[in-house]
XYZ file of C-alpha atoms in Angstrom:
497
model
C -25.600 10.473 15.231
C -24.533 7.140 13.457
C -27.696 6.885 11.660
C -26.841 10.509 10.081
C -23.385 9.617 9.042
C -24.219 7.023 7.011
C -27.869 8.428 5.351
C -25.452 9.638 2.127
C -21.725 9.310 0.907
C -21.352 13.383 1.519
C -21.757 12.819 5.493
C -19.742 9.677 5.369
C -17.101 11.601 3.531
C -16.652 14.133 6.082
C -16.709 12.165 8.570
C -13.701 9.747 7.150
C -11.815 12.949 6.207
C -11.748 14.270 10.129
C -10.837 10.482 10.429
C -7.733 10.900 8.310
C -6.745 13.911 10.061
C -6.818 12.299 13.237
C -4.060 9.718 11.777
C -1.979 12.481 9.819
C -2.021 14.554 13.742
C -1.014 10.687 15.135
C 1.905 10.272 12.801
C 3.170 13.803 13.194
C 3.189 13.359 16.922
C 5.428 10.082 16.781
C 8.879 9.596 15.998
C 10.038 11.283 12.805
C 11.672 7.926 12.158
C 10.641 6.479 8.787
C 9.403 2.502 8.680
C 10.494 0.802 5.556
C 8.145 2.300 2.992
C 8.855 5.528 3.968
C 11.852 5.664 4.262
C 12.020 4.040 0.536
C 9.431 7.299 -0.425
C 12.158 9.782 1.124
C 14.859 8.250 -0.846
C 13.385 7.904 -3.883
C 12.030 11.544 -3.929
C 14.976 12.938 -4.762
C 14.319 11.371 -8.223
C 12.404 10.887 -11.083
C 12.458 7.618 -12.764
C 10.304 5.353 -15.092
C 11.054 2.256 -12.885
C 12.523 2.289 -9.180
C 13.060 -1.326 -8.976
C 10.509 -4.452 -8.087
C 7.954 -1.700 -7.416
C 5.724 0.146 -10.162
C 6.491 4.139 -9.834
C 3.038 5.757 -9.460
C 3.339 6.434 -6.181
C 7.233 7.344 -6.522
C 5.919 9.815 -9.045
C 3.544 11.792 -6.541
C 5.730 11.463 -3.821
C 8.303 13.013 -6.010
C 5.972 15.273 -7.596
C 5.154 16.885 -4.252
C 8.933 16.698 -2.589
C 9.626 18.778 -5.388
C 7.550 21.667 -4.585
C 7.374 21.025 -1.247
C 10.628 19.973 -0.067
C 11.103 16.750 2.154
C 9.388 16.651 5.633
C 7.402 14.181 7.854
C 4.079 16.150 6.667
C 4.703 15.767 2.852
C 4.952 11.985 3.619
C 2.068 11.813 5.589
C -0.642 13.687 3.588
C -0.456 12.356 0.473
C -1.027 8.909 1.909
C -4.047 9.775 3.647
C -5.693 11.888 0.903
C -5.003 8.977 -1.466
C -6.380 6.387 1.019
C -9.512 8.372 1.412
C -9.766 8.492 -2.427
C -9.784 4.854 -1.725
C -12.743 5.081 0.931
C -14.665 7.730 -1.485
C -14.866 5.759 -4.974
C -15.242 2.794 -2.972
C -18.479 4.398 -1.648
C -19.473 5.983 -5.461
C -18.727 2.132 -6.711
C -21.493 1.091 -3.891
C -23.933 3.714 -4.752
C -24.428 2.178 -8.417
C -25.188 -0.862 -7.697
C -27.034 -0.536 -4.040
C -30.159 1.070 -4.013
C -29.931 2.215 -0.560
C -27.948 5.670 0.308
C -27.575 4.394 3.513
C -26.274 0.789 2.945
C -23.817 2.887 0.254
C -22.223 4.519 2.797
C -22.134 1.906 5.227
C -20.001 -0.361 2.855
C -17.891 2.557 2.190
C -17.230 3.335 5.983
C -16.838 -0.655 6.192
C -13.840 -0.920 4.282
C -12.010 -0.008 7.672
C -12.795 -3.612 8.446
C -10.769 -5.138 5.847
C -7.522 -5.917 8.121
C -5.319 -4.850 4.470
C -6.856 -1.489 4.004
C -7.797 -0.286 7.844
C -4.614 -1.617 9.711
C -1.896 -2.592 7.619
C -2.493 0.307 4.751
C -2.103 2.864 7.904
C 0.830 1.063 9.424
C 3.440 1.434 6.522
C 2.333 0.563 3.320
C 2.643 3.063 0.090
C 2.427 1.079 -3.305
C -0.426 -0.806 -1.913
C -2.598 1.936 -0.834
C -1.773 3.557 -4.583
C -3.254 0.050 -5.533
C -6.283 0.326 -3.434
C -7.087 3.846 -4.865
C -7.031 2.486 -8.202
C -9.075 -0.482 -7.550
C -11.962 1.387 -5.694
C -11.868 4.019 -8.791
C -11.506 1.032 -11.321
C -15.243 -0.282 -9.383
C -16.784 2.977 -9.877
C -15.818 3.381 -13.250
C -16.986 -0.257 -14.183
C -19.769 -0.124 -12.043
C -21.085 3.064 -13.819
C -20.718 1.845 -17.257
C -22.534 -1.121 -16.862
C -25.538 0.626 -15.263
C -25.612 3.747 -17.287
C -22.128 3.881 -20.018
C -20.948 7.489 -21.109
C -17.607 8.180 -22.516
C -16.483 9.503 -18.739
C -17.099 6.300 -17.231
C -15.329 4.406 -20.168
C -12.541 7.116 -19.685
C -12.810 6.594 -15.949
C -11.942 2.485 -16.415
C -8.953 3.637 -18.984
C -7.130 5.991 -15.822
C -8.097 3.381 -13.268
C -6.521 0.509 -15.633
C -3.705 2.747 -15.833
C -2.767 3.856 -12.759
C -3.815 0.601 -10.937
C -0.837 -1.235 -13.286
C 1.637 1.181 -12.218
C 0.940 0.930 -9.021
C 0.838 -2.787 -8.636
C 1.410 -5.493 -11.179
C -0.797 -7.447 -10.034
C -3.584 -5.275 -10.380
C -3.795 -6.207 -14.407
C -5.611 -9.379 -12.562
C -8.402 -7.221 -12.104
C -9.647 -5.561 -15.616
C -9.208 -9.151 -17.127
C -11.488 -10.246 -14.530
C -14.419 -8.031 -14.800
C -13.851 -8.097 -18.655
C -14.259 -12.126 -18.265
C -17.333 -11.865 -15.812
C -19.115 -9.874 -17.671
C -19.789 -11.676 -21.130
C -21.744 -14.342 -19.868
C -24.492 -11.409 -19.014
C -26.086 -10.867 -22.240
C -27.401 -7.377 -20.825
C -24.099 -6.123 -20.729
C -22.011 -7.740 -22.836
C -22.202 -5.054 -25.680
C -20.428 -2.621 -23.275
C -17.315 -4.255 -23.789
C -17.331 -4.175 -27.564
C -18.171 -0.744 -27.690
C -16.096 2.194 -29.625
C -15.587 4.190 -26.844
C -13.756 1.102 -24.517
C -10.800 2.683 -27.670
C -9.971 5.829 -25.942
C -10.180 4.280 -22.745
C -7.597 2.059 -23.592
C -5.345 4.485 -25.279
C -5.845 6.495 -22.290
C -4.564 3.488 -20.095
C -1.733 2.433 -21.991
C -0.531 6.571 -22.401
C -0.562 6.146 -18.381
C 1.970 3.069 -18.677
C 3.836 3.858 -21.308
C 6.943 5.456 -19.557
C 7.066 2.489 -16.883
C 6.113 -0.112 -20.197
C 9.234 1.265 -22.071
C 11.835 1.319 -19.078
C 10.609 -2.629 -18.137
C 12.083 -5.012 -20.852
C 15.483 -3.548 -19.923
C 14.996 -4.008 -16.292
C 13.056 -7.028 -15.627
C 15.387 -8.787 -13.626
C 15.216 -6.081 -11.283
C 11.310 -5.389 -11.204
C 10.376 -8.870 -10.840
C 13.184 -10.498 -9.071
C 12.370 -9.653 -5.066
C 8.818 -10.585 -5.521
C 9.232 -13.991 -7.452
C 11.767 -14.809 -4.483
C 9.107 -13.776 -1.985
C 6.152 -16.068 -3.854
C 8.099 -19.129 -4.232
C 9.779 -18.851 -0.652
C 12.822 -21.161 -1.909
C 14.384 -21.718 0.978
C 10.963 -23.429 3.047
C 9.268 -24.911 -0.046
C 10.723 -28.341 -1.615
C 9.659 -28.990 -5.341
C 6.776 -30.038 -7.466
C 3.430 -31.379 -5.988
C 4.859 -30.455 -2.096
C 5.106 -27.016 -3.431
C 2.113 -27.170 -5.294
C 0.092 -27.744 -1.599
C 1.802 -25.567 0.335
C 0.951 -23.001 -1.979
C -2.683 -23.733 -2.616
C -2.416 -23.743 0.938
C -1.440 -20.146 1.041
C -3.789 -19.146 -0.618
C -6.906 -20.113 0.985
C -4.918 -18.813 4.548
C -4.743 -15.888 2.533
C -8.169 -15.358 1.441
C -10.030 -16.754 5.205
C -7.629 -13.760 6.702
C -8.783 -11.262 3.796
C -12.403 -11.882 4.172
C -12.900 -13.714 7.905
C -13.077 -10.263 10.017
C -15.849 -8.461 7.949
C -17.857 -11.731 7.307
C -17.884 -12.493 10.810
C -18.928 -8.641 11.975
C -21.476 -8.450 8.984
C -22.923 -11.904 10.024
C -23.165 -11.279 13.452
C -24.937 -7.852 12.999
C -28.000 -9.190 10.887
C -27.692 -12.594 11.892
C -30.159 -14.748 10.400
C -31.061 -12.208 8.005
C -27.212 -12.463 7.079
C -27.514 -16.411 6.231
C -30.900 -15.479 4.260
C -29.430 -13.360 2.083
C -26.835 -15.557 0.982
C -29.269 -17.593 -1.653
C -30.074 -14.452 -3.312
C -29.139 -13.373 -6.506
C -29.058 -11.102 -8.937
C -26.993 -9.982 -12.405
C -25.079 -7.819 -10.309
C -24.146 -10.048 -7.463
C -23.256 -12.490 -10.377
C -20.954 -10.640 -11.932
C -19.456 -9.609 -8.646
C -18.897 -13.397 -8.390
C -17.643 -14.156 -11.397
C -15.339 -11.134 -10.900
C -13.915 -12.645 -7.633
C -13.466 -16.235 -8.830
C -11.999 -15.585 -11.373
C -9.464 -13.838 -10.124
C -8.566 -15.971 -7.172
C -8.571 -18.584 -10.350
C -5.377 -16.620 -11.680
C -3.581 -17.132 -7.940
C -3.919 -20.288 -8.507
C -2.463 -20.474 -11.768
C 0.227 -18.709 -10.022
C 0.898 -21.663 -8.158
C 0.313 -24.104 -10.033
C 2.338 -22.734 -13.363
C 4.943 -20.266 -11.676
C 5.482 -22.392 -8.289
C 4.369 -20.127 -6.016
C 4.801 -20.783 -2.381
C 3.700 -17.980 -0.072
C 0.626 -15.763 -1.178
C 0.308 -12.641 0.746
C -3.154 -10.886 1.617
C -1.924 -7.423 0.777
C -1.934 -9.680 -3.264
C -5.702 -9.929 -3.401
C -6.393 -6.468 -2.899
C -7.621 -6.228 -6.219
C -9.473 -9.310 -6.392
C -11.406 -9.463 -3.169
C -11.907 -5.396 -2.052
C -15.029 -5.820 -3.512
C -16.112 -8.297 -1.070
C -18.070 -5.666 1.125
C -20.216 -4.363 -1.471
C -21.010 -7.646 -2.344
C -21.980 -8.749 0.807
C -24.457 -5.558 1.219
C -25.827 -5.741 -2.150
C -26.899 -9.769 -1.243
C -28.673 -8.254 1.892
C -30.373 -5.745 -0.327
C -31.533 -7.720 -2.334
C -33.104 -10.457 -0.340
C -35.553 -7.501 0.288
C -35.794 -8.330 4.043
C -36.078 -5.719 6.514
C -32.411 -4.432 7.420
C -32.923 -1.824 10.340
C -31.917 -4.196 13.348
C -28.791 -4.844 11.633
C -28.033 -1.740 10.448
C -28.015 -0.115 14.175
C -26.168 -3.073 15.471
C -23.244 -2.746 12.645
C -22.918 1.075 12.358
C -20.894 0.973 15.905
C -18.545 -1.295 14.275
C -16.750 1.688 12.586
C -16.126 4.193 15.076
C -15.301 1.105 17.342
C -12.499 0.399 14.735
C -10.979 3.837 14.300
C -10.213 4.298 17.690
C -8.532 0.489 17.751
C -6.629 1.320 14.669
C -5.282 4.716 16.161
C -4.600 3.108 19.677
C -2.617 0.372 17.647
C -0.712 2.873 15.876
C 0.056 4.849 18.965
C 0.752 2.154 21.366
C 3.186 0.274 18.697
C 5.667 2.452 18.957
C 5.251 4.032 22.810
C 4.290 1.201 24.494
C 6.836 -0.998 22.824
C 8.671 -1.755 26.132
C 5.802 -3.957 26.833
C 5.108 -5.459 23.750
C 8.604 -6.432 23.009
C 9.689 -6.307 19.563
C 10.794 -3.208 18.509
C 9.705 -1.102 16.153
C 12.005 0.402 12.754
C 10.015 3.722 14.288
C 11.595 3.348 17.243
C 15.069 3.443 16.091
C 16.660 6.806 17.408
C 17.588 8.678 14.036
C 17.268 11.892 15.787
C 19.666 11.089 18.292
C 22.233 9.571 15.588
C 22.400 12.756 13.613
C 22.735 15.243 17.350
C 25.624 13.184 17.824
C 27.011 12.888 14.436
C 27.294 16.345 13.311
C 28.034 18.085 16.337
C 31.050 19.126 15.269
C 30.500 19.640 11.650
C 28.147 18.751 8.851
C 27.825 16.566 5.566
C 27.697 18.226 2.007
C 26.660 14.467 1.051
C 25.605 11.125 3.164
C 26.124 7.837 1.138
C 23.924 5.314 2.889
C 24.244 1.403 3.135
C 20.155 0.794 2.450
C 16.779 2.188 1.527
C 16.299 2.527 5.437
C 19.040 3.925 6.224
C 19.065 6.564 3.434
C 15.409 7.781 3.612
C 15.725 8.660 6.935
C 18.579 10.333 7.032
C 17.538 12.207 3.923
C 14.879 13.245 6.160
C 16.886 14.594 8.823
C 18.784 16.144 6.469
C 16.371 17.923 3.997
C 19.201 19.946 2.000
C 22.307 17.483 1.779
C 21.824 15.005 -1.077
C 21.553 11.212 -0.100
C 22.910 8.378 -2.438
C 23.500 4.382 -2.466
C 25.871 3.482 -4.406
C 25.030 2.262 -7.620
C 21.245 3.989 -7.535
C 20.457 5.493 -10.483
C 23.184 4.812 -11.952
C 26.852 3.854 -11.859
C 28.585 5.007 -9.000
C 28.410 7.621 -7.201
C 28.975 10.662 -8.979
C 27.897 13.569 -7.001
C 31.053 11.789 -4.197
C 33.188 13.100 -7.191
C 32.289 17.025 -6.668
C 31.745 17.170 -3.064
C 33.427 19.859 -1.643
C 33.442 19.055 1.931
C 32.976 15.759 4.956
C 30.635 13.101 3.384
C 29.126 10.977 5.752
C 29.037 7.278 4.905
C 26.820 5.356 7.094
C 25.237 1.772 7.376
C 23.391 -0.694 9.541
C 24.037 -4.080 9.838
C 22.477 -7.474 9.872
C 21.144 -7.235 13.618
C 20.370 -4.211 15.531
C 22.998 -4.678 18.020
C 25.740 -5.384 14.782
C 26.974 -2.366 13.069
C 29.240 -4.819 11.077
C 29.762 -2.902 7.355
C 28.191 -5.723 4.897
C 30.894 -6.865 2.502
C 28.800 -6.057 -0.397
C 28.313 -2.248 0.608
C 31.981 -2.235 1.541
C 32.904 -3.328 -2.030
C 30.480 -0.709 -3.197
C 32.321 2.224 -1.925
C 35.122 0.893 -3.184
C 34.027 0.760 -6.524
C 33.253 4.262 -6.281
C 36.167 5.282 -5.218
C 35.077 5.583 -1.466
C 38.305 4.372 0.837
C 37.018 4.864 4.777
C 39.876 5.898 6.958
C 38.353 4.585 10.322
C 35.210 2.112 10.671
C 33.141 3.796 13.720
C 30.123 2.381 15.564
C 27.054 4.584 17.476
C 24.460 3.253 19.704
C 21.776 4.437 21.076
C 18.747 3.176 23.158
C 15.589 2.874 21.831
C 12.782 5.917 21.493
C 10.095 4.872 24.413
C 12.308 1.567 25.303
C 13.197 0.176 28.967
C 16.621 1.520 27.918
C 18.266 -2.046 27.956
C 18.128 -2.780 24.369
C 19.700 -0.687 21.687
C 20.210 0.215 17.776
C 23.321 0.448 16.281
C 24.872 2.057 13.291
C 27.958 2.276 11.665
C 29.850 5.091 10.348
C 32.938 6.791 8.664
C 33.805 10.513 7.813
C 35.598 10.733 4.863
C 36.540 13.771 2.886
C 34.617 14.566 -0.840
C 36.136 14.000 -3.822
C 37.310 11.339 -6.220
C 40.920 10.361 -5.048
C-alpha cells in the first residue's frame, strides 16, 4: 500500500489531505483554548491592517479575510492552517517533480517533509506566520525550479507571487530569492533566465503583493523589527563583541545540525551505503541547490557578525534549508545506483511519523499531569467565562494581552475585544458602550493575577477607572487538580466618564 502512495504526487496528495483532516478532527476535539499564535489570529481578525506589529500580515489578511465571512470559531482557525500547510506539502512535491526524474522519489520527498522537526511538529503545534512562510517557500521552489528547466511567463509569474507573499509572510524570507538569483549565474545554462523580459512582470507582480505592508513599514519600524532584534541578540545572556560573535556562530550551526540532523539520519540509515555513495555525485542541479543553501546560511552569518546576533532560531532557516530533502533525493538519483531496498525501508518512516506527531499533539495537552509543564491549551477559558457572566454579559471585553484577548474573543464571537492602544489611540469603542465591559488580565505567573502597572496605566489613559480589582482561579483542563491558572478581573460600566 506504501509503494502505491508514493508512485505519483496525486496519491501522495490524497493521502496527506486525509492526513490533515485527521489533525483539523484532533484540534477540534481539544480544548477550545487558543496557544499564543492563535490566540494572536483571533485578535487580530477583527481587523484589517497593512502591518500588525513585528509580524508581516499575510496570514493576518486570510485569517481576517475568512473571519469575515465566516465569523470567529475554533474551525475557521483550524482549516486554513492545514489547507495552507498542505499547499506547503503539494508545491513542495511539484518543486521535486522538476528536478527528480523519478515519480516515485517525487513523492517520497514530498511526504518527507513531515520529517523536518520545523514543518511536521512545531508548524502543527502553534505556529501561523511560519507555516504562511513555508507555503511560500515550497511555491517559490516550484516556480524556480520550473523556469530553469522549461521558463514560460507562468512560472516567471509563479516566482513574482511566491517572492511576494513569502516577504509578507516572513522577512526573512527575502534571504531566499537573493539566494537562488546568486546560485544561479555561475551556471552558464541558465544564467540567461534571470536577465530575461519576462523576470519584469514577475517583479511588478511581487512588489504589487508588498506594496500595502512596504508603505505602512517606514512609519512603523520600531515596532516591526523591535521584538525580533531583541530575540536575535538575546541582550541579557550575550556580553559584547568577539564573545558575542561565538556564541552566535555558535547558534547557528546548533541551529542548522537540529534543522537537518533528523532527516539525514533517517535518509542515511534507509539506503545506507548507497546513502554515503551518493554524496560525491553531482550535477547542475544539485549545484545550484548548493549554492542556494550556502549562500544563504552565508547571510546568517552576516547576521551575526554585522548585526550582533546572539540566538538563531531553526524556525529562521526555513527558507534557506527546506530544500534540503529534495536535495538529498536528487544526489541518490543521480548516483544512478539501484534505490529499491531503500525506498521500502524509508516509506514506513512517514506513516510512522504521523501517528507520533498526532499522539504528541494529543497527549500534550491530556496527559499533561504527567508530563508536567502545563500547557497555554490547558488554561480553563471555558470555565472563566461560565463563571464570569453568569449573571450578566459584556457589550465589550478590554483585555491585558494578545492571549488573553484572542481567546476570549473566541468565547465571545459577537462582543468586540480591544487592548488598549491597538489600532489606535485608546480605546474608543469603551466610549459608546452601552452596557458592563469586562476588563480582564493575566499576570506575570500563572498563580499571580497581579494587574501589570503598564496595563493599569493603560486603562487609565483611556479613561478606564476599575472600581474593584477581582481575581478567578481555576484548575487546569486534564490537570491533577493541584495546580491552577489565574486571572484577574473588573466589571466596570461603558462609557467615557
Amino acid at each position: 500500500m506504501l509503494e502505491r502512495i508514493t508512485r505519483s504526487i496525486t496519491s501522495a496528495s490524497i493521502f496527506l489531505a486525509a492526513y490533515f483532516l485527521l489533525n483539523i478532527a484532533l484540534r477540534i476535539a481539544l480544548p477550545h483554548t487558543l496557544d499564543l499564535d492563535e490566540a494572536e489570529q483571533s485578535f487580530y481578525s477583527q481587523y484589517l491592517l497593512a502591518g500588525y506589529g513585528p509580524q508581516p500580515p499575510f496570514y493576518n489578511w486570510i485569517q481576517y479575510a475568512i473571519v469575515s465571512v465566516t465569523g470567529i470559531s475554533m474551525w475557521v482557525l483550524s482549516v486554513p492552517k492545514n489547507i495552507i500547510l498542505f499547499g506547503c506539502y503539494l508545491f513542495y512535491g511539484l518543486a521535486a517533480r522538476e528536478v527528480l526524474k523519478s515519480r516515485s522519489l517525487a513523492a517520497l520527498a514530498m511526504l518527507s517533509l513531515i520529517t523536518l522537526p520545523q514543518v511536521g511538529l512545531m508548524a502543527q503545534r502553534e505556529l501561523t506566520h511560519t507555516v504562511a512562510l513555508l507555503f511560500a517557500t515550497s511555491l517559490f521552489l516550484f516556480g524556480f525550479f520550473r523556469t530553469l528547466r522549461q521558463p514560460t511567463i507562468g512560472s516567471y509569474l509563479l516566482i513574482g507571487i511566491a517572492t511576494g507573499i513569502g516577504l509578507i509572510s516572513k522577512y526573512n524570507f527575502a534571504i531566499l530569492p537573493f539566494a537562488a538569483l546568486i546560485a544561479v549565474l555561475p551556471e552558464r545554462e541558465w544564467r540567461s533566465r534571470f536577465i530575461d523580459w519576462r523576470l519584469l512582470p514577475a517583479a511588478v507582480l511581487a512588489i504589487l503583493i508588498v506594496l500595502p505592508h512596504a508603505l505602512w513599514l517606514p512609519d512603523n519600524l520600531a515596532s516591526a523589527s523591535a521584538p525580533t532584534l531583541e530575540r536575535m541578540t538575546a541582550e541579557h545572556l550575550a556580553p559584547a563583541g568577539l564573545p558575542r560573535i561565538g556564541q552566535g556562530l555558535l547558534s547557528l550551526v546548533i541551529a542548522v545540525l537540529g534543522f537537518v540532523a533528523l532527516p539525514i539520519v533517517l535518509i542515511a540509515a534507509a539506503f545506507r551505503r548507497d546513502f554515503f555513495r551518493a554524496l560525491s555525485s553531482s550535477s547542475p542541479m544539485i549545484r545550484v541547490i548548493e549554492r542556494m543553501m550556502v549562500i544563504s546560511l552565508l547571510a546568517f552569518v552576516g547576521v551575526v557578525l554585522f548585526a550582533g546576533a546572539s540566538d538563531i532560531h531553526e524556525r529562521w532557516l526555513d527558507p534557506c534549508l527546506l530544500v534540503l530533502l529534495i536535495y538529498l533525493f536528487l544526489k541518490l538519483e543521480t548516483a544512478d545506483i539501484d534505490l529499491s531496498a531503500g525506498l521500502a525501508r524509508f516509506r514506513p518512516v512517514v506513516p510512522v511519523f504521523m501517528v507520533v506527531i498526532l499522539s504528541i499533539l494529543l497527549f500534550r495537552i491530556v496527559g499533561i499531569q504527567y508530563i508536567g509543564t502545563y500547557t497555554r491549551t490547558n488554561v480553563p477559558f471555558s470555565g472563566y467565562v461560565a463563571e464570569l457572566t453568569a449573571t450578566r454579559k459584556p457589550v465589550l471585553i478590554v483585555a491585558g494581552t494578545k492571549f488573553i484577548a484572542g481567546n476570549m474573543r473566541l468565547q465571545f464571537p459577537d462582543v468586540p475585544v480591544v487592548i488598549p492602544f491597538f489600532p489606535g489611540p485608546g480605546v474608543p469603542e469603551y466610549a459608546d458602550a452601552k452596557g458592563p465591559v469586562l476588563v480582564i488580565w493575566r499576570g506575570e505567573t500563572a498563580d499571580d493575577p497581579t494587574i501589570s502597572p503598564g496595563f493599569a496605566n493603560d486603562l487609565v489613559k483611556s479613561g478606564i477607572h476599575l472600581p474593584e480589582l477581582k481575581t478567578l482561579t481555576l484548575p487546569y483542563l486534564f490537570g491533577d487538580g493541584k495546580r491552577s491558572f489565574s486571572i484577574g478581573y473588573s466589571w466596570v460600566e461603558g462609557g467615557a466618564k
